[in-house]
Each structure stands twice: as C-alpha cells, then as structure tokens.
Coordinates of C-alpha atoms in Angstrom, one line a residue:
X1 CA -66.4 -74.3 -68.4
X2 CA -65.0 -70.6 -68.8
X3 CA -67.3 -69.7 -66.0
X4 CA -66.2 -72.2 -63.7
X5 CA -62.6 -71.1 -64.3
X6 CA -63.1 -67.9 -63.6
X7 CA -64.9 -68.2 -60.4
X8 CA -62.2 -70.3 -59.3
X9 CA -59.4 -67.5 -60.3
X10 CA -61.6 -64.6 -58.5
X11 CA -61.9 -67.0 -55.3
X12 CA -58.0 -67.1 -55.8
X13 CA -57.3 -63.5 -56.0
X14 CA -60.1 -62.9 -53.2
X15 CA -57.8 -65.4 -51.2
X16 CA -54.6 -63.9 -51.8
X17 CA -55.7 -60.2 -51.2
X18 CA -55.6 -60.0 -47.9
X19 CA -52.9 -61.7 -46.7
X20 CA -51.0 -58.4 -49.5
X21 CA -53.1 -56.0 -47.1
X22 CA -52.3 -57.6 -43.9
X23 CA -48.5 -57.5 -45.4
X24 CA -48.7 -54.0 -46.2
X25 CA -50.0 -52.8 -42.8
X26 CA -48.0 -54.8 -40.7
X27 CA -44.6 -52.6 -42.6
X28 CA -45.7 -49.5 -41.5
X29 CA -44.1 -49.7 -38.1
X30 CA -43.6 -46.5 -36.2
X31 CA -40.8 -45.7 -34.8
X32 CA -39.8 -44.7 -30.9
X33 CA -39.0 -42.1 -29.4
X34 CA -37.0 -41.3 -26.3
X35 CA -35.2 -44.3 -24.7
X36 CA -32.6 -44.0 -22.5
X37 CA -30.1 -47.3 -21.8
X38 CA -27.6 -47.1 -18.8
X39 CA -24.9 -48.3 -17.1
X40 CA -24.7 -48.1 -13.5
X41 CA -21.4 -47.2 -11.3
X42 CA -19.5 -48.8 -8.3
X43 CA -16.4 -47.9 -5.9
X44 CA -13.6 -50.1 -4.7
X45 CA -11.0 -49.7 -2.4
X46 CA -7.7 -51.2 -3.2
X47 CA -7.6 -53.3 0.0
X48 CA -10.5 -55.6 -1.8
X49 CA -8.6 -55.9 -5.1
X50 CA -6.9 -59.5 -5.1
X51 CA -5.5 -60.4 -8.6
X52 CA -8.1 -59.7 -11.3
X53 CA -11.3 -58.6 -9.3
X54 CA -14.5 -58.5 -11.4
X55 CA -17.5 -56.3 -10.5
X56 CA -20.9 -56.0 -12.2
X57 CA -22.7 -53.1 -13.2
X58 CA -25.9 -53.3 -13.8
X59 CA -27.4 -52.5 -17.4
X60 CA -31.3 -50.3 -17.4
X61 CA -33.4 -49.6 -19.5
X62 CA -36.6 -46.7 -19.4
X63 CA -39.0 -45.5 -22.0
X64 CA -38.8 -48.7 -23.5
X65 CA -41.2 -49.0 -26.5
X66 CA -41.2 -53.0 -26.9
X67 CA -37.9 -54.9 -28.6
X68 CA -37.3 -57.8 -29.4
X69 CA -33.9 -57.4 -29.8
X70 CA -31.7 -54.2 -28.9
X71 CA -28.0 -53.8 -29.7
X72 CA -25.9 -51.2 -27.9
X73 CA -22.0 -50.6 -27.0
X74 CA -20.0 -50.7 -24.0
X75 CA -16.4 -48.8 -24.0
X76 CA -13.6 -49.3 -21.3
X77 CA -11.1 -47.3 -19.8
X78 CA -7.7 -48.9 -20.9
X79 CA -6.6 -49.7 -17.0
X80 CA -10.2 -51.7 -17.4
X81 CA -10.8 -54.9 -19.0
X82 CA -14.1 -57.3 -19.8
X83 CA -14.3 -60.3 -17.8
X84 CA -14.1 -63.1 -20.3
X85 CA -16.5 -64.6 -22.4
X86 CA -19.4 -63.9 -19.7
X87 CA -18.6 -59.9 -20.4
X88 CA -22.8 -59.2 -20.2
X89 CA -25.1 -61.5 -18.8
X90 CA -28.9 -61.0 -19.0
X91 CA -31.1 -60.2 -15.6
X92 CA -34.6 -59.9 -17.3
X93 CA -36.4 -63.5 -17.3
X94 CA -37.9 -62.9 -20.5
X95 CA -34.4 -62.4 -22.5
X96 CA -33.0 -65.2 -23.9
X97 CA -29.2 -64.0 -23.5
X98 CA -26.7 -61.9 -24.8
X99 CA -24.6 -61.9 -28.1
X100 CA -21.6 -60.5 -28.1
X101 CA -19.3 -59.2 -30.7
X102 CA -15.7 -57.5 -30.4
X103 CA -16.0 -54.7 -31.8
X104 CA -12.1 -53.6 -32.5
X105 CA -8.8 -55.9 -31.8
X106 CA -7.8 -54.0 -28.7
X107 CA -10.8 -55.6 -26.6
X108 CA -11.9 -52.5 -24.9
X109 CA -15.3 -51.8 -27.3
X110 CA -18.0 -54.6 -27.0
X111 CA -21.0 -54.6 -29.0
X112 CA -24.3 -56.8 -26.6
X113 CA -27.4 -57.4 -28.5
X114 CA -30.2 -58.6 -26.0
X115 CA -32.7 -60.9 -27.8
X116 CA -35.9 -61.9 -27.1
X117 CA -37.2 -65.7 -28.0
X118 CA -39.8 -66.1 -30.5
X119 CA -41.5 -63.1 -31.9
X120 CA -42.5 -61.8 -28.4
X121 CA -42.0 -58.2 -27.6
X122 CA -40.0 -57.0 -23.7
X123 CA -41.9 -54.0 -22.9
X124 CA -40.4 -54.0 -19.3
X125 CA -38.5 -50.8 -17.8
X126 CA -35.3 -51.3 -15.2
X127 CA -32.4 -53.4 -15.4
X128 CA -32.3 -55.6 -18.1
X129 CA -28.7 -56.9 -17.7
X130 CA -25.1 -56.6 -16.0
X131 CA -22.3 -55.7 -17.3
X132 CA -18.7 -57.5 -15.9
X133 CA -15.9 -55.5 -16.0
X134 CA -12.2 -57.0 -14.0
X135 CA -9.8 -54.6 -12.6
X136 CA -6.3 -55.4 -12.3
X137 CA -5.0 -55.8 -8.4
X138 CA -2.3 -53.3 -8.9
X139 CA -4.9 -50.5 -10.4
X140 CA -4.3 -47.0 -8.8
X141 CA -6.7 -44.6 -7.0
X142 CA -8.7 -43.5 -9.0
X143 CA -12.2 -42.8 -11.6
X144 CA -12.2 -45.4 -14.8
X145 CA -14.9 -44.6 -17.4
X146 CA -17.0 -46.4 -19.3
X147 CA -19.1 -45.1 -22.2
X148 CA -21.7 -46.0 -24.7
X149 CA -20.6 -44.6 -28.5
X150 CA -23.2 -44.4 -30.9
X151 CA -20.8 -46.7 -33.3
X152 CA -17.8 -48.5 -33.3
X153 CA -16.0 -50.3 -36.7
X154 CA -19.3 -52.1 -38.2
X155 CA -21.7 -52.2 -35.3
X156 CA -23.8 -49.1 -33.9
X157 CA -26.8 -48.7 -31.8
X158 CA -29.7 -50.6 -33.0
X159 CA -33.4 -51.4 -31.6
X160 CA -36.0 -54.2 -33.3
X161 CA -39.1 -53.6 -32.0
X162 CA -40.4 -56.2 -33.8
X163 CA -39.2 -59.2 -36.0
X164 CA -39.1 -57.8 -38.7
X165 CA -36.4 -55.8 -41.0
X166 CA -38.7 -53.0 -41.1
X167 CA -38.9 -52.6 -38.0
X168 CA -35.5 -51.8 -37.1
X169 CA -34.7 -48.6 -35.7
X170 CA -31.7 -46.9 -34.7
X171 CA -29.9 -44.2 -33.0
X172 CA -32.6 -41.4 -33.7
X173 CA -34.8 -43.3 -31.2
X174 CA -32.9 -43.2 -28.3
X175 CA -32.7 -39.8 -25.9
X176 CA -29.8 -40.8 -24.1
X177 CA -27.0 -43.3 -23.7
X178 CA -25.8 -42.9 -20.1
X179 CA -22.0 -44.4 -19.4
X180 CA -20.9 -45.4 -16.0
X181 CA -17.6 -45.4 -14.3
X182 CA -15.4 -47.4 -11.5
X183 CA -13.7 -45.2 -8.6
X184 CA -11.1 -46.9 -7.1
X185 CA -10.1 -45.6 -3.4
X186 CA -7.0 -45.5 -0.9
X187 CA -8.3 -45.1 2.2
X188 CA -5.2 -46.6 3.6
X189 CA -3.0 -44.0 2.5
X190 CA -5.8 -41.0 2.7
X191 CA -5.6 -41.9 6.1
X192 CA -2.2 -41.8 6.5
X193 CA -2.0 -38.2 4.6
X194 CA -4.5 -37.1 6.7
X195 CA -2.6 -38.4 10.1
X196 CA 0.8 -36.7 8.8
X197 CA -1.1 -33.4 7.8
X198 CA -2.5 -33.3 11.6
X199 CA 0.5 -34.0 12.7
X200 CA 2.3 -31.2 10.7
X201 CA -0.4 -28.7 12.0
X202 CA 0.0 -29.6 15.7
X203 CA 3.8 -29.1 15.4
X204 CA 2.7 -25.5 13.9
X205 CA 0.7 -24.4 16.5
X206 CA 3.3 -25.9 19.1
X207 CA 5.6 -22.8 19.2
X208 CA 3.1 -20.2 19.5
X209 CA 1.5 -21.8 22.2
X210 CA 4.8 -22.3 24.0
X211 CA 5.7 -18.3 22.8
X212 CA 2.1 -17.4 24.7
X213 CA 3.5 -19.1 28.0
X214 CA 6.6 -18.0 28.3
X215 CA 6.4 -14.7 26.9
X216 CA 8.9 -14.9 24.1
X217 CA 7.7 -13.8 20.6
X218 CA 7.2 -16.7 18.4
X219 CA 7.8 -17.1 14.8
X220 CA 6.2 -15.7 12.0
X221 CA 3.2 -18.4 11.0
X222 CA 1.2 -18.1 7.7
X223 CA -1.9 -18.8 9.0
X224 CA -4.5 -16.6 10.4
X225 CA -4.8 -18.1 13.5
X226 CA -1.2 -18.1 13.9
X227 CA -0.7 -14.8 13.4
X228 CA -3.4 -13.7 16.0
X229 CA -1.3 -16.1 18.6
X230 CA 1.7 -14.4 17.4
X231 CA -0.1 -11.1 17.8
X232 CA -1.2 -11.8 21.9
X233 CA 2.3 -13.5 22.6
X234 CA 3.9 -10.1 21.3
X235 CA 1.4 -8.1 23.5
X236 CA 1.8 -10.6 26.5
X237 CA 6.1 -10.0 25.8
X238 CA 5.4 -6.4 26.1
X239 CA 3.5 -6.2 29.3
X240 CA 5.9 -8.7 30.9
X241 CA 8.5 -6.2 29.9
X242 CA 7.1 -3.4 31.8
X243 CA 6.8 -5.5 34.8
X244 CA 10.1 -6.1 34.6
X245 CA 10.7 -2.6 34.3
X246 CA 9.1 -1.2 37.1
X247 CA 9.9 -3.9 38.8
X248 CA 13.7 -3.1 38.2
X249 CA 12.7 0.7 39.4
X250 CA 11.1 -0.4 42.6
X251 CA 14.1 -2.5 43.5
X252 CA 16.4 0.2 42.5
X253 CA 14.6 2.7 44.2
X254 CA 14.4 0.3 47.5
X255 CA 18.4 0.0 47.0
X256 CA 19.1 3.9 46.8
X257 CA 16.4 4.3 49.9
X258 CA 18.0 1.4 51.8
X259 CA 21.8 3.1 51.4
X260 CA 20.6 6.9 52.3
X261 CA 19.6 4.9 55.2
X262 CA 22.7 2.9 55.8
X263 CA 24.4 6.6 55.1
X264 CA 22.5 8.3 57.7
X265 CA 22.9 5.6 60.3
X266 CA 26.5 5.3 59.4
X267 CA 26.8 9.1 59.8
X268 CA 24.9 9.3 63.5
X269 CA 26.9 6.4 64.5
X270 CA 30.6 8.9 63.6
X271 CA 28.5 11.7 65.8
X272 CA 28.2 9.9 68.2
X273 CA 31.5 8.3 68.9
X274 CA 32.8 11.8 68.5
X275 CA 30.4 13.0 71.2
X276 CA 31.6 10.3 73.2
X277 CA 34.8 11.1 72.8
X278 CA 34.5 14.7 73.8
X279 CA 33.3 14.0 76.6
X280 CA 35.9 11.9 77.0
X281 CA 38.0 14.2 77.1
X282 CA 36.6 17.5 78.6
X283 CA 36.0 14.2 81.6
X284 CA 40.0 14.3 81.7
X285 CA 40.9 17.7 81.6
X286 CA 37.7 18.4 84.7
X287 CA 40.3 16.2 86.5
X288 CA 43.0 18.0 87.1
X289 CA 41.4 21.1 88.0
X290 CA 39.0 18.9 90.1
X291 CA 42.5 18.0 91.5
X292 CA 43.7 21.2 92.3
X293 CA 40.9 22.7 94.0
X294 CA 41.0 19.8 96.0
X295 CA 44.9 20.9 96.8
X296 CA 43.5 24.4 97.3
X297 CA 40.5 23.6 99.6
X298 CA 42.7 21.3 102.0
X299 CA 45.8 23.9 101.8
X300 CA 42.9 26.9 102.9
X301 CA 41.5 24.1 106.0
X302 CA 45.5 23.6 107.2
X303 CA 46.2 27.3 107.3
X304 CA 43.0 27.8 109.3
X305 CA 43.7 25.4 111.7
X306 CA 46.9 26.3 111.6
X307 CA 46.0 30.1 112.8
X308 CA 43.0 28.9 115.1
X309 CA 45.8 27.4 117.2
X310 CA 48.4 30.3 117.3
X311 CA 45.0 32.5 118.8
X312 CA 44.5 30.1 121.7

C-alpha cells in the first residue's frame, strides 16, 4: 500500500514539473529595442476650412518587435482639438480597435492603446492607425503641433509584447517618438501681399525710368538697381546739358556772324547812297559850267561870223 502511494505521488510531481519549467521559461521575455511610433503631417488652406474641419493623420509604426497591445500619447496644440469619441481609429486588419483614455481635463492629451484579439502577436511595420484631429474654421495661418510625451498624469508609453504582465515593456524600448504637425495656409492673402508688393516695386522703378527719358535726375532710390538708373539718368542729364550748351554757342555764334553781316551790308548800303549822292552833285555843279562854255562857244561862233562879214 505505501508503495502504491508513493508511485502515485511521484507520477504527480512528475506531472506537475513541467508545466513549473514551462512557467518559468515562458517569464523570461526579452525586451525590445529600437522602435520608433509616428505621426504623420498635413496642410490646409483656410479656403477648405468650413466649421469644424477634421483631418486624419496617419499613425506608423517601424522596428516593431511583436505587441499585442501598445499604449502611446498624442498631444495638441491648443487652437487644435480631437474629433470626438472616434479621436484614433485603427487601419491594421489585425487590431481589434483602439482604447482611449483622457489623459488631463483640458482634452488636449489622449492616451490610444492598440490591442490585438486573443493572444496573437502584430509583427507588421507601417501605419497601424489614424489619428483625427478638427480645426476650428476661424484658425489662422499657420504650423499647430502635435507631440508624443513620454507620460502624461497616470498613463505613459507602454508596449506588451506578449499577454502577459512580464512581458510589458516600456519607454526604454522605443528609439523614437516622432510628433506631427498641421500647417494652415493663406494663399488668398499671400497672394494679395504678393500683388501689392509688385505693385509697390513697379511704382519704384516708374520715376527712374521716366528720369532716363527725359533727362531729369530722378530721386534717390535704395535699391541697387535704382541707384545704377539714377546713376545713367544723371550721366544722360549731363550730356544733354552740354548739347544744350554748345548748342546755345552755335546759335549765339550764328547770331553775332549773322549781325557783322547785317552791319557790313548796312554800312555798304550808307556808301553807297553817299556815292550816289556825290555824283549827284558834282552832275549839278558840271552843269553850269557845261552851261557857260556853251555861252562861250556860241558868243566865239557870233563874233566870227560877225567879222567874216565886215572882210567881204
């Protein structure tokens, strides 16, 4: 009888064994190394923004060991907001969803623990979820953050990589924790600064290039280009003022040629009327004394005749 019962307790420590080894090993679970979670980024004009408008940024993961649950935390900017209770949705087809926990009152700091079903490990790399943020329609231009703390209030970064307490990891095993952000544009307005700015250097250039045609020196301008425009205008002034110059020589010398001339004529014009009237008069006086030799001549002829007759 004492034999019989102690086969039967050996058999029953035989049986229990290894199921205590099989316990043992399966708690000595190593931990990972170098995983890196991330959230992606987007832009938005404000034209697109119509009340609350919610976008979706996808969630990735790389290195990834095996989990069958992972835990990390999402952090707003305070213009940003999460979009209601569907604040992180899960993309991978082997993840069962997302739990979500709050982790302070002001609603800016999530905590989203993926989970696996059953005691099956995700070993795949890439996106494993989305995260939905909702900007407000009357947000400014702008770049909105959103991080990934370590910890916030009671809940921090946390990986399982299998189901089981001792196999829980945390934030020693992951190399990075890569935040995203939301750039909000104004194209609208960019382009309106950028039409007035043109504008404001057209109206610039305008006087120098009106200064370069008509020869006037333009304004002082700050810019380089301006200055060299400044610089020919000047130059262009200057030779349009010595044209002016000798210009004004030529015609002045023209005018002082033009009355030596109307001198000279004016004073052979005086000779002449003076030779005229000279003659003028040494024609008078030859008449009288061509007058009296006449009287002489026929007075000479008379007597002649006179004593030609007294011979006969």
């Amino acid at each position: 009888m004492k034999l019989v019962n102690s086969v039967i307790g050996l058999a029953a420590a035989m049986a229990v064994l290894p199921s205590c080894v099989c316990f043992c090993a399966e708690a000595e679970y190593e931990a990972p190394s170098d995983i890196e979670v991330s959230v992606g980024s987007c832009e938005i004009d404000r034209s697109q923004l119509s009340g609350d408008t919610i976008v979706e940024l996808p969630v990735s993961i790389n290195n990834n060991c095996g989990f069958v649950s992972l835990n990390v935390l999402f952090e707003l900017d305070n213009r940003l907001s999460f979009a209601g209770d569907y604040e992180v949705a899960a993309k991978a087809k082997k993840l069962t969803g997302v739990n979500i926990y709050n982790c302070y009152d002001s609603g800016n700091t999530i905590s989203a623990c993926f989970e696996v079903s059953g005691r099956s490990r995700f070993t795949d790399n890439g996106e494993i979820g989305a995260l939905r943020v909702s900007i407000p329609e009357n947000t400014p231009a702008g770049e909105y953050g959103i991080s990934m703390p370590d910890s916030a209030g009671d809940f921090e970064v946390m990986i399982f990589t299998y189901n089981s307490n001792d196999a829980m990891f945390g934030r020693e095993c992951f190399s990075a924790l890569n935040g995203g952000s939301i750039t909000v544009t104004d194209k609208y307005h960019e382009d309106q600064s950028d039409s007035g700015s043109n504008e404001e250097e057209h109206n610039a250039q305008q006087p120098a290039a009106e200064a370069e045609d008509t020869g006037e020196k333009a304004p002082a301008v700050t810019t380089a280009e301006s200055k060299t425009t400044v610089t020919s205008s000047t130059s262009t002034a200057a030779k349009t003022t010595s044209t002016v110059s000798s210009t004004s020589s030529d015609r002045s010398s023209e005018t002082q040629t033009t009355a030596a001339v109307t001198s000279s004529a004016e004073t052979s014009s005086a000779d002449e009327v003076k030779s005229d009237l000279k003659k003028g008069r040494n024609r008078n006086m030859f008449a009288p004394v061509l007058a009296a030799s006449l009287l002489v001549i026929g007075a000479a002829v008379v007597f002649v005749v006179k004593k030609g007759g007294k011979s006969k």
